[in-house]
Coordinates of C-alpha atoms and ligand atoms in Angstrom, one line a residue:
M1 CA 2.6 1.3 -13.8
K2 CA 1.6 -0.9 -11.7
H3 CA 2.0 -0.7 -7.9
I4 CA 0.8 -3.0 -5.0
D5 CA -2.2 -2.4 -2.8
P6 CA -0.7 -2.5 -0.1
V7 CA -4.3 -3.0 1.9
C8 CA -4.7 -6.5 0.0
G9 CA -2.0 -7.3 -1.7
M10 CA -3.4 -7.0 -5.1
V11 CA -2.0 -5.3 -8.5
A12 CA -3.3 -2.4 -8.4
K13 CA -2.9 -0.4 -11.9
E14 CA -2.4 3.7 -12.0
E15 CA -5.3 4.1 -15.0
T16 CA -7.9 1.3 -13.0
A17 CA -7.2 1.8 -9.0
K18 CA -9.7 3.8 -7.1
A19 CA -7.9 5.5 -5.1
K20 CA -4.5 7.2 -4.4
Y21 CA -2.9 8.3 -1.3
E22 CA 0.2 9.7 -0.6
Y23 CA 2.3 8.7 2.2
K24 CA 6.0 9.6 3.4
G25 CA 6.7 10.5 0.7
K26 CA 5.8 7.7 -1.5
T27 CA 2.2 7.4 -4.2
Y28 CA -0.4 4.5 -2.9
Y29 CA -2.9 3.0 -5.2
F30 CA -5.7 1.0 -4.5
C31 CA -8.4 -1.3 -5.9
S32 CA -11.0 0.0 -3.8
E33 CA -12.6 2.7 -1.4
E34 CA -12.4 0.1 1.0
C35 CA -8.8 -1.0 1.1
F36 CA -8.1 3.0 1.0
D37 CA -10.5 3.5 3.8
E38 CA -8.4 0.7 5.7
F39 CA -5.2 2.0 4.6
K40 CA -6.0 5.6 6.2
K41 CA -7.3 4.2 9.5
D42 CA -3.6 2.3 9.8
P43 CA -1.2 3.3 7.3
E44 CA 1.5 1.7 9.5
K45 CA 0.5 -1.4 9.8
Y46 CA 0.3 -2.1 6.2
L47 CA 3.6 -0.5 4.9
N48 CA 5.0 -2.8 8.0
S49 CA 3.3 -6.0 6.7
T50 CA 4.0 -5.5 3.0
E51 CA 7.7 -5.0 4.3
K52 CA 8.0 -8.3 5.5
K53 CA 6.8 -10.2 2.7
E54 CA 8.5 -8.7 0.2
M55 CA 12.5 -8.5 2.5
P56 CA 12.2 -12.0 4.5
H57 CA 15.6 -11.3 5.7
K58 CA 16.9 -8.9 8.2
K59 CA 18.2 -5.8 7.7
E60 CA 21.8 -5.2 8.5
Ligands
ZN1 ZN1 -7.6 -4.0 -2.0

């Protein structure tokens, strides 16, 4: 399965991901420890920016 590293936006595969983190019921995968560290510092920042990228239109 493919996942998007929420920090850098790269594709992070389960098999090759360097780190894995469960947050608010979702599992996130990271290409590197650095991205994982960044995410842990401020998860909301990365979750919000990912959401904006994927859904440019307004939510109802
Ligand atoms: Zn990354």
